[in-house]
Each structure stands twice: as structure tokens, then as C-alpha cells.
Amino acid sequence: MDCIFCKIIAGDIPGERVLEDDEFLAIRDIAPKAASHVLVMPREHLPSLDEVGRWDADGKGQRLLDFTVRVADVLGIRGSGYRVVTNVGADAGQVVDHLHLHVMGGDRLGEFH
Ligand code: AMP
Ligand code: ZN
């Protein structure tokens, strides 16, 4: 499958890994929009949050959120605050069709639309 995040997960193209376990990976965004900007993704290919019902039954959705908080901890922004965003589809401007949560913080974030 021609998915850039699957290629990063597989190690075929580089990514700056922040945290990983057997289910999820967090990498630094290549074009950061905040002082800390990391992308959290499942190793399993899923096009977007819209499809999350496919695997949520086994608790993976909860583990994804727990993992995301651990990422904020590793980044040192858990105390100062952070934003978690996921884009779904055209109007949200989703570019990479592999579910990922943006974790942003490290400075005061602007309001968003
Ligand atoms: P989205 O619009 O939610 O699909 O966001 C895609 C994000 O992936 C953008 O913030 C990009 O900067 C980021 N991105 C694209 N390619 C890479 C890459 N090779 N490594 C890290 N981040 C990437
Ligand atoms: Zn993928």
C-alpha cells in the first residue's frame, strides 16, 4: 500500500520517533506548527478516525488515548497543556490517509477554526 506513514512504521523511510509500543508510534511532524508537534498513529493502517469502530471493540481506542497522554508526558508538555487534533476528510484538510492524532504544545497555541 502506498501510505507514507505505513512506510515510516515499517522503517522504510525515516521518522523521528518519540515513543512507540507494539500498537502505536509517535513521530515528530516534519513541518511543525507548534514548539512541540508530534503525530500519534496506530501501526495498523486505518484511513481516519471515521473507521475507528472497526477496532475499538478490543479497547484499542482507549489505549490510543492513554498512549497519547504518555507522549505528552515524554514531550514534557503534560503540565503546561497541549492540544490533540485529528483531521478527517476533505473539509478538515486531511492529507495523509492513515489515522493520526496531532499532539501540539510547548508554547501558547492560537485559537483554531
Ligand atoms: P493531516 O493534514 O492531518 O493529514 O496531517 C498530515 C501531517 O503529516 C502534516 O502535519 C505533515 O506535516 C505531516 N507529515 C507529512 N509527511 C511527513 C513525514 N514524512 N514525517 C513526518 N510528518 C509528516
Ligand atoms: Zn498507512
Tab-separated table of N, CA and C and ligand atoms in Angstrom:
chain	number	residue	atom	x	y	z
A	1	MET	N	0.850	-1.206	0.000
A	1	MET	CA	0.000	0.000	0.000
A	1	MET	C	0.881	1.249	0.000
A	2	ASP	N	0.454	2.234	-0.761
A	2	ASP	CA	1.263	3.442	-0.901
A	2	ASP	C	0.890	4.444	0.193
A	3	CYS	N	1.317	4.150	1.436
A	3	CYS	CA	0.984	5.018	2.565
A	3	CYS	C	2.277	5.440	3.244
A	4	ILE	N	2.520	6.749	3.299
A	4	ILE	CA	3.787	7.250	3.839
A	4	ILE	C	3.960	6.878	5.305
A	5	PHE	N	2.875	6.864	6.078
A	5	PHE	CA	3.014	6.522	7.497
A	5	PHE	C	3.262	5.023	7.675
A	6	CYS	N	2.647	4.182	6.847
A	6	CYS	CA	2.967	2.754	6.900
A	6	CYS	C	4.449	2.535	6.592
A	7	LYS	N	4.998	3.322	5.671
A	7	LYS	CA	6.419	3.191	5.323
A	7	LYS	C	7.309	3.624	6.491
A	8	ILE	N	6.901	4.680	7.206
A	8	ILE	CA	7.663	5.113	8.391
A	8	ILE	C	7.579	4.039	9.474
A	9	ILE	N	6.379	3.500	9.690
A	9	ILE	CA	6.184	2.448	10.698
A	9	ILE	C	7.068	1.243	10.377
A	10	ALA	N	7.133	0.896	9.098
A	10	ALA	CA	7.936	-0.257	8.662
A	10	ALA	C	9.434	0.042	8.687
A	11	GLY	N	9.814	1.326	8.827
A	11	GLY	CA	11.221	1.704	8.831
A	11	GLY	C	11.794	1.889	7.440
A	12	ASP	N	10.921	1.920	6.432
A	12	ASP	CA	11.393	2.073	5.050
A	12	ASP	C	11.785	3.510	4.733
A	13	ILE	N	11.137	4.470	5.408
A	13	ILE	CA	11.578	5.862	5.304
A	13	ILE	C	11.711	6.413	6.726
A	14	PRO	N	12.596	7.394	6.913
A	14	PRO	CA	12.891	7.831	8.284
A	14	PRO	C	11.776	8.641	8.922
A	15	GLY	N	11.750	8.570	10.226
A	15	GLY	CA	10.852	9.388	11.027
A	15	GLY	C	11.516	9.561	12.375
A	16	GLU	N	11.342	10.724	12.994
A	16	GLU	CA	11.969	10.950	14.306
A	16	GLU	C	11.051	10.411	15.393
A	17	ARG	N	11.371	9.223	15.849
A	17	ARG	CA	10.496	8.514	16.780
A	17	ARG	C	10.603	9.073	18.194
A	18	VAL	N	9.447	9.326	18.793
A	18	VAL	CA	9.374	9.905	20.130
A	18	VAL	C	8.998	8.837	21.152
A	19	LEU	N	8.083	7.959	20.765
A	19	LEU	CA	7.602	6.889	21.650
A	19	LEU	C	6.973	5.820	20.774
A	20	GLU	N	7.121	4.565	21.172
A	20	GLU	CA	6.452	3.501	20.428
A	20	GLU	C	6.194	2.313	21.328
A	21	ASP	N	5.176	1.573	20.989
A	21	ASP	CA	4.950	0.275	21.611
A	21	ASP	C	4.489	-0.672	20.516
A	22	ASP	N	3.925	-1.801	20.900
A	22	ASP	CA	3.580	-2.784	19.870
A	22	ASP	C	2.382	-2.370	19.027
A	23	GLU	N	1.624	-1.368	19.490
A	23	GLU	CA	0.425	-0.953	18.747
A	23	GLU	C	0.521	0.436	18.116
A	24	PHE	N	1.322	1.329	18.725
A	24	PHE	CA	1.309	2.732	18.308
A	24	PHE	C	2.721	3.292	18.151
A	25	LEU	N	2.787	4.345	17.354
A	25	LEU	CA	4.060	5.033	17.129
A	25	LEU	C	3.801	6.534	17.176
A	26	ALA	N	4.739	7.276	17.755
A	26	ALA	CA	4.686	8.740	17.748
A	26	ALA	C	5.955	9.266	17.100
A	27	ILE	N	5.772	10.132	16.091
A	27	ILE	CA	6.922	10.740	15.402
A	27	ILE	C	6.747	12.256	15.394
A	28	ARG	N	7.865	12.961	15.289
A	28	ARG	CA	7.786	14.418	15.152
A	28	ARG	C	7.228	14.777	13.775
A	29	ASP	N	6.323	15.762	13.751
A	29	ASP	CA	5.802	16.250	12.474
A	29	ASP	C	6.937	16.919	11.705
A	30	ILE	N	7.009	16.634	10.420
A	30	ILE	CA	8.100	17.150	9.585
A	30	ILE	C	7.987	18.664	9.374
A	31	ALA	N	6.794	19.199	9.524
A	31	ALA	CA	6.555	20.650	9.369
A	31	ALA	C	5.800	21.158	10.602
A	32	PRO	N	6.511	21.276	11.724
A	32	PRO	CA	5.824	21.561	12.994
A	32	PRO	C	5.099	22.904	13.008
A	33	LYS	N	3.880	22.873	13.564
A	33	LYS	CA	3.079	24.086	13.704
A	33	LYS	C	3.016	24.545	15.149
A	34	ALA	N	3.838	23.966	16.008
A	34	ALA	CA	3.960	24.377	17.407
A	34	ALA	C	5.355	23.978	17.856
A	35	ALA	N	5.781	24.479	19.004
A	35	ALA	CA	7.127	24.178	19.504
A	35	ALA	C	7.312	22.658	19.622
A	36	SER	N	6.297	21.989	20.116
A	36	SER	CA	6.258	20.527	20.094
A	36	SER	C	5.085	20.110	19.221
A	37	HIS	N	5.341	19.304	18.220
A	37	HIS	CA	4.285	18.848	17.311
A	37	HIS	C	4.614	17.423	16.893
A	38	VAL	N	3.832	16.514	17.432
A	38	VAL	CA	4.090	15.094	17.241
A	38	VAL	C	2.823	14.435	16.685
A	39	LEU	N	3.005	13.403	15.890
A	39	LEU	CA	1.895	12.652	15.316
A	39	LEU	C	1.850	11.267	15.948
A	40	VAL	N	0.706	10.922	16.504
A	40	VAL	CA	0.486	9.608	17.110
A	40	VAL	C	-0.344	8.776	16.146
A	41	MET	N	0.120	7.582	15.851
A	41	MET	CA	-0.598	6.743	14.869
A	41	MET	C	-0.580	5.283	15.288
A	42	PRO	N	-1.638	4.557	14.938
A	42	PRO	CA	-1.604	3.112	15.144
A	42	PRO	C	-0.712	2.460	14.094
A	43	ARG	N	-0.050	1.375	14.469
A	43	ARG	CA	0.759	0.643	13.472
A	43	ARG	C	-0.127	0.068	12.376
A	44	GLU	N	-1.322	-0.297	12.782
A	44	GLU	CA	-2.288	-0.847	11.824
A	44	GLU	C	-2.824	0.278	10.952
A	45	HIS	N	-2.893	0.044	9.644
A	45	HIS	CA	-3.414	1.081	8.756
A	45	HIS	C	-4.919	1.220	8.921
A	46	LEU	N	-5.337	2.448	9.199
A	46	LEU	CA	-6.756	2.795	9.304
A	46	LEU	C	-6.849	4.171	8.669
A	47	PRO	N	-7.752	4.396	7.706
A	47	PRO	CA	-7.727	5.656	6.963
A	47	PRO	C	-7.924	6.904	7.821
A	48	SER	N	-8.793	6.822	8.819
A	48	SER	CA	-9.048	8.007	9.654
A	48	SER	C	-9.837	7.589	10.884
A	49	LEU	N	-10.091	8.550	11.753
A	49	LEU	CA	-10.918	8.305	12.943
A	49	LEU	C	-12.284	7.745	12.561
A	50	ASP	N	-12.733	8.097	11.381
A	50	ASP	CA	-14.047	7.672	10.925
A	50	ASP	C	-14.206	6.148	10.930
A	51	GLU	N	-13.083	5.454	10.794
A	51	GLU	CA	-13.108	3.981	10.723
A	51	GLU	C	-12.810	3.323	12.064
A	52	VAL	N	-12.698	4.121	13.135
A	52	VAL	CA	-12.175	3.589	14.396
A	52	VAL	C	-13.073	2.498	14.979
A	53	GLY	N	-14.346	2.499	14.636
A	53	GLY	CA	-15.265	1.464	15.114
A	53	GLY	C	-14.847	0.068	14.700
A	54	ARG	N	-14.019	-0.003	13.659
A	54	ARG	CA	-13.527	-1.295	13.191
A	54	ARG	C	-12.709	-2.015	14.265
A	55	TRP	N	-11.944	-1.246	15.085
A	55	TRP	CA	-11.114	-1.931	16.088
A	55	TRP	C	-11.323	-1.474	17.515
A	56	ASP	N	-12.283	-0.629	17.737
A	56	ASP	CA	-12.432	-0.102	19.095
A	56	ASP	C	-12.903	-1.146	20.094
A	57	ALA	N	-13.556	-2.212	19.594
A	57	ALA	CA	-14.173	-3.186	20.494
A	57	ALA	C	-13.164	-3.851	21.431
A	58	ASP	N	-11.903	-3.917	21.011
A	58	ASP	CA	-10.919	-4.586	21.874
A	58	ASP	C	-10.183	-3.606	22.788
A	59	GLY	N	-10.693	-2.377	22.886
A	59	GLY	CA	-10.084	-1.404	23.802
A	59	GLY	C	-8.943	-0.626	23.198
A	60	LYS	N	-8.722	-0.776	21.913
A	60	LYS	CA	-7.582	-0.105	21.279
A	60	LYS	C	-7.749	1.418	21.280
A	61	GLY	N	-8.993	1.874	21.164
A	61	GLY	CA	-9.227	3.313	21.194
A	61	GLY	C	-8.802	3.912	22.533
A	62	GLN	N	-9.132	3.238	23.606
A	62	GLN	CA	-8.701	3.691	24.939
A	62	GLN	C	-7.184	3.683	25.040
A	63	ARG	N	-6.561	2.630	24.517
A	63	ARG	CA	-5.094	2.552	24.588
A	63	ARG	C	-4.453	3.637	23.730
A	64	LEU	N	-5.099	3.978	22.624
A	64	LEU	CA	-4.580	5.080	21.791
A	64	LEU	C	-4.567	6.396	22.590
A	65	LEU	N	-5.636	6.628	23.332
A	65	LEU	CA	-5.696	7.863	24.122
A	65	LEU	C	-4.692	7.822	25.275
A	66	ASP	N	-4.568	6.671	25.921
A	66	ASP	CA	-3.567	6.537	27.002
A	66	ASP	C	-2.160	6.782	26.453
A	67	PHE	N	-1.890	6.219	25.282
A	67	PHE	CA	-0.579	6.385	24.644
A	67	PHE	C	-0.330	7.861	24.336
A	68	THR	N	-1.380	8.559	23.902
A	68	THR	CA	-1.262	9.976	23.548
A	68	THR	C	-0.890	10.817	24.770
A	69	VAL	N	-1.462	10.488	25.912
A	69	VAL	CA	-1.099	11.202	27.147
A	69	VAL	C	0.351	10.899	27.523
A	70	ARG	N	0.774	9.668	27.308
A	70	ARG	CA	2.183	9.321	27.579
A	70	ARG	C	3.118	10.115	26.676
A	71	VAL	N	2.697	10.340	25.432
A	71	VAL	CA	3.506	11.142	24.501
A	71	VAL	C	3.659	12.568	25.043
A	72	ALA	N	2.548	13.147	25.516
A	72	ALA	CA	2.621	14.499	26.093
A	72	ALA	C	3.574	14.514	27.273
A	73	ASP	N	3.564	13.450	28.058
A	73	ASP	CA	4.464	13.327	29.205
A	73	ASP	C	5.921	13.310	28.740
A	74	VAL	N	6.210	12.467	27.742
A	74	VAL	CA	7.573	12.347	27.213
A	74	VAL	C	8.054	13.689	26.639
A	75	LEU	N	7.128	14.426	26.031
A	75	LEU	CA	7.483	15.721	25.436
A	75	LEU	C	7.662	16.803	26.501
A	76	GLY	N	7.235	16.511	27.719
A	76	GLY	CA	7.374	17.485	28.805
A	76	GLY	C	6.342	18.594	28.763
A	77	ILE	N	5.199	18.314	28.104
A	77	ILE	CA	4.168	19.359	27.960
A	77	ILE	C	2.873	18.988	28.682
A	78	ARG	N	2.948	17.916	29.450
A	78	ARG	CA	1.721	17.456	30.099
A	78	ARG	C	1.240	18.485	31.125
A	79	GLY	N	2.172	19.111	31.809
A	79	GLY	CA	1.795	20.092	32.826
A	79	GLY	C	1.388	21.429	32.242
A	80	SER	N	2.025	21.822	31.163
A	80	SER	CA	1.785	23.161	30.592
A	80	SER	C	0.573	23.189	29.667
A	81	GLY	N	0.143	22.026	29.211
A	81	GLY	CA	-1.045	21.949	28.361
A	81	GLY	C	-0.702	21.632	26.921
A	82	TYR	N	-1.635	21.047	26.269
A	82	TYR	CA	-1.405	20.629	24.884
A	82	TYR	C	-2.740	20.438	24.188
A	83	ARG	N	-2.673	20.303	22.875
A	83	ARG	CA	-3.877	20.129	22.051
A	83	ARG	C	-3.740	18.826	21.261
A	84	VAL	N	-4.845	18.101	21.170
A	84	VAL	CA	-4.876	16.870	20.370
A	84	VAL	C	-5.933	17.049	19.288
A	85	VAL	N	-5.514	16.884	18.041
A	85	VAL	CA	-6.398	17.120	16.896
A	85	VAL	C	-6.249	15.966	15.912
A	86	THR	N	-7.355	15.559	15.327
A	86	THR	CA	-7.245	14.643	14.202
A	86	THR	C	-8.123	15.145	13.065
A	87	ASN	N	-7.551	15.218	11.894
A	87	ASN	CA	-8.287	15.669	10.718
A	87	ASN	C	-8.949	14.475	10.048
A	88	VAL	N	-10.192	14.656	9.648
A	88	VAL	CA	-10.943	13.603	8.954
A	88	VAL	C	-11.505	14.188	7.668
A	89	GLY	N	-10.985	13.729	6.552
A	89	GLY	CA	-11.567	14.070	5.259
A	89	GLY	C	-11.236	15.457	4.734
A	90	ALA	N	-11.903	15.786	3.648
A	90	ALA	CA	-11.550	16.948	2.830
A	90	ALA	C	-11.687	18.279	3.565
A	91	ASP	N	-12.825	18.518	4.200
A	91	ASP	CA	-13.035	19.830	4.823
A	91	ASP	C	-12.073	20.073	5.986
A	92	ALA	N	-11.600	18.992	6.604
A	92	ALA	CA	-10.621	19.141	7.689
A	92	ALA	C	-9.196	19.268	7.137
A	93	GLY	N	-9.050	19.050	5.839
A	93	GLY	CA	-7.729	19.155	5.222
A	93	GLY	C	-6.845	17.955	5.476
A	94	GLN	N	-7.449	16.784	5.667
A	94	GLN	CA	-6.627	15.584	5.877
A	94	GLN	C	-5.788	15.304	4.645
A	95	VAL	N	-4.484	15.173	4.857
A	95	VAL	CA	-3.542	14.965	3.759
A	95	VAL	C	-3.072	13.512	3.728
A	96	VAL	N	-2.777	12.962	4.894
A	96	VAL	CA	-2.284	11.581	4.976
A	96	VAL	C	-3.422	10.695	5.478
A	97	ASP	N	-3.805	9.738	4.638
A	97	ASP	CA	-4.962	8.891	4.957
A	97	ASP	C	-4.561	7.672	5.790
A	98	HIS	N	-3.907	7.951	6.905
A	98	HIS	CA	-3.590	6.931	7.916
A	98	HIS	C	-3.848	7.623	9.245
A	99	LEU	N	-4.816	7.123	10.004
A	99	LEU	CA	-5.231	7.779	11.247
A	99	LEU	C	-4.035	8.274	12.066
A	100	HIS	N	-4.062	9.547	12.416
A	100	HIS	CA	-3.010	10.104	13.281
A	100	HIS	C	-3.592	11.230	14.106
A	101	LEU	N	-3.123	11.326	15.337
A	101	LEU	CA	-3.512	12.418	16.217
A	101	LEU	C	-2.350	13.391	16.299
A	102	HIS	N	-2.619	14.657	16.022
A	102	HIS	CA	-1.607	15.702	16.210
A	102	HIS	C	-1.572	16.058	17.693
A	103	VAL	N	-0.401	16.035	18.288
A	103	VAL	CA	-0.223	16.479	19.669
A	103	VAL	C	0.652	17.732	19.606
A	104	MET	N	0.078	18.851	20.030
A	104	MET	CA	0.773	20.134	19.887
A	104	MET	C	0.821	20.870	21.216
A	105	GLY	N	1.967	21.468	21.495
A	105	GLY	CA	2.108	22.247	22.718
A	105	GLY	C	3.500	22.852	22.781
A	106	GLY	N	3.900	23.203	23.978
A	106	GLY	CA	5.238	23.761	24.167
A	106	GLY	C	5.289	25.260	24.057
A	107	ASP	N	4.232	25.853	23.571
A	107	ASP	CA	4.068	27.310	23.611
A	107	ASP	C	2.566	27.587	23.549
A	108	ARG	N	2.176	28.857	23.663
A	108	ARG	CA	0.750	29.162	23.698
A	108	ARG	C	0.165	29.007	22.297
A	109	LEU	N	-0.795	28.131	22.161
A	109	LEU	CA	-1.375	27.850	20.846
A	109	LEU	C	-2.423	28.898	20.496
A	110	GLY	N	-2.548	29.185	19.206
A	110	GLY	CA	-3.589	30.085	18.765
A	110	GLY	C	-4.944	29.394	18.769
A	111	GLU	N	-5.984	30.182	18.639
A	111	GLU	CA	-7.313	29.589	18.507
A	111	GLU	C	-7.389	28.905	17.150
A	112	PHE	N	-8.289	27.960	17.024
A	112	PHE	CA	-8.399	27.316	15.714
A	112	PHE	C	-9.834	27.358	15.236
A	113	HIS	N	-9.971	27.216	13.947
A	113	HIS	CA	-11.255	27.348	13.268
A	113	HIS	C	-12.102	26.111	13.488
B	1	AMP	P1	-3.093	15.834	8.124
B	1	AMP	O1	-3.399	17.103	7.411
B	1	AMP	O2	-3.804	15.730	9.433
B	1	AMP	O3	-3.259	14.628	7.250
B	1	AMP	O4	-1.579	15.954	8.567
B	1	AMP	C1	-0.525	15.346	7.935
B	1	AMP	C2	0.691	15.789	8.704
B	1	AMP	O5	1.742	14.905	8.405
B	1	AMP	C3	1.176	17.204	8.371
B	1	AMP	O6	1.220	17.978	9.558
B	1	AMP	C4	2.554	16.963	7.763
B	1	AMP	O7	3.479	17.977	8.106
B	1	AMP	C5	2.943	15.619	8.350
B	1	AMP	N1	3.868	14.827	7.566
B	1	AMP	C6	3.794	14.548	6.243
B	1	AMP	N2	4.808	13.765	5.868
B	1	AMP	C7	5.554	13.526	6.978
B	1	AMP	C8	6.734	12.771	7.251
B	1	AMP	N3	7.385	12.096	6.292
B	1	AMP	N4	7.215	12.763	8.517
B	1	AMP	C9	6.576	13.450	9.495
B	1	AMP	N5	5.459	14.157	9.306
B	1	AMP	C10	4.945	14.203	8.069
B	2	ZN	ZN	-0.853	3.503	6.473
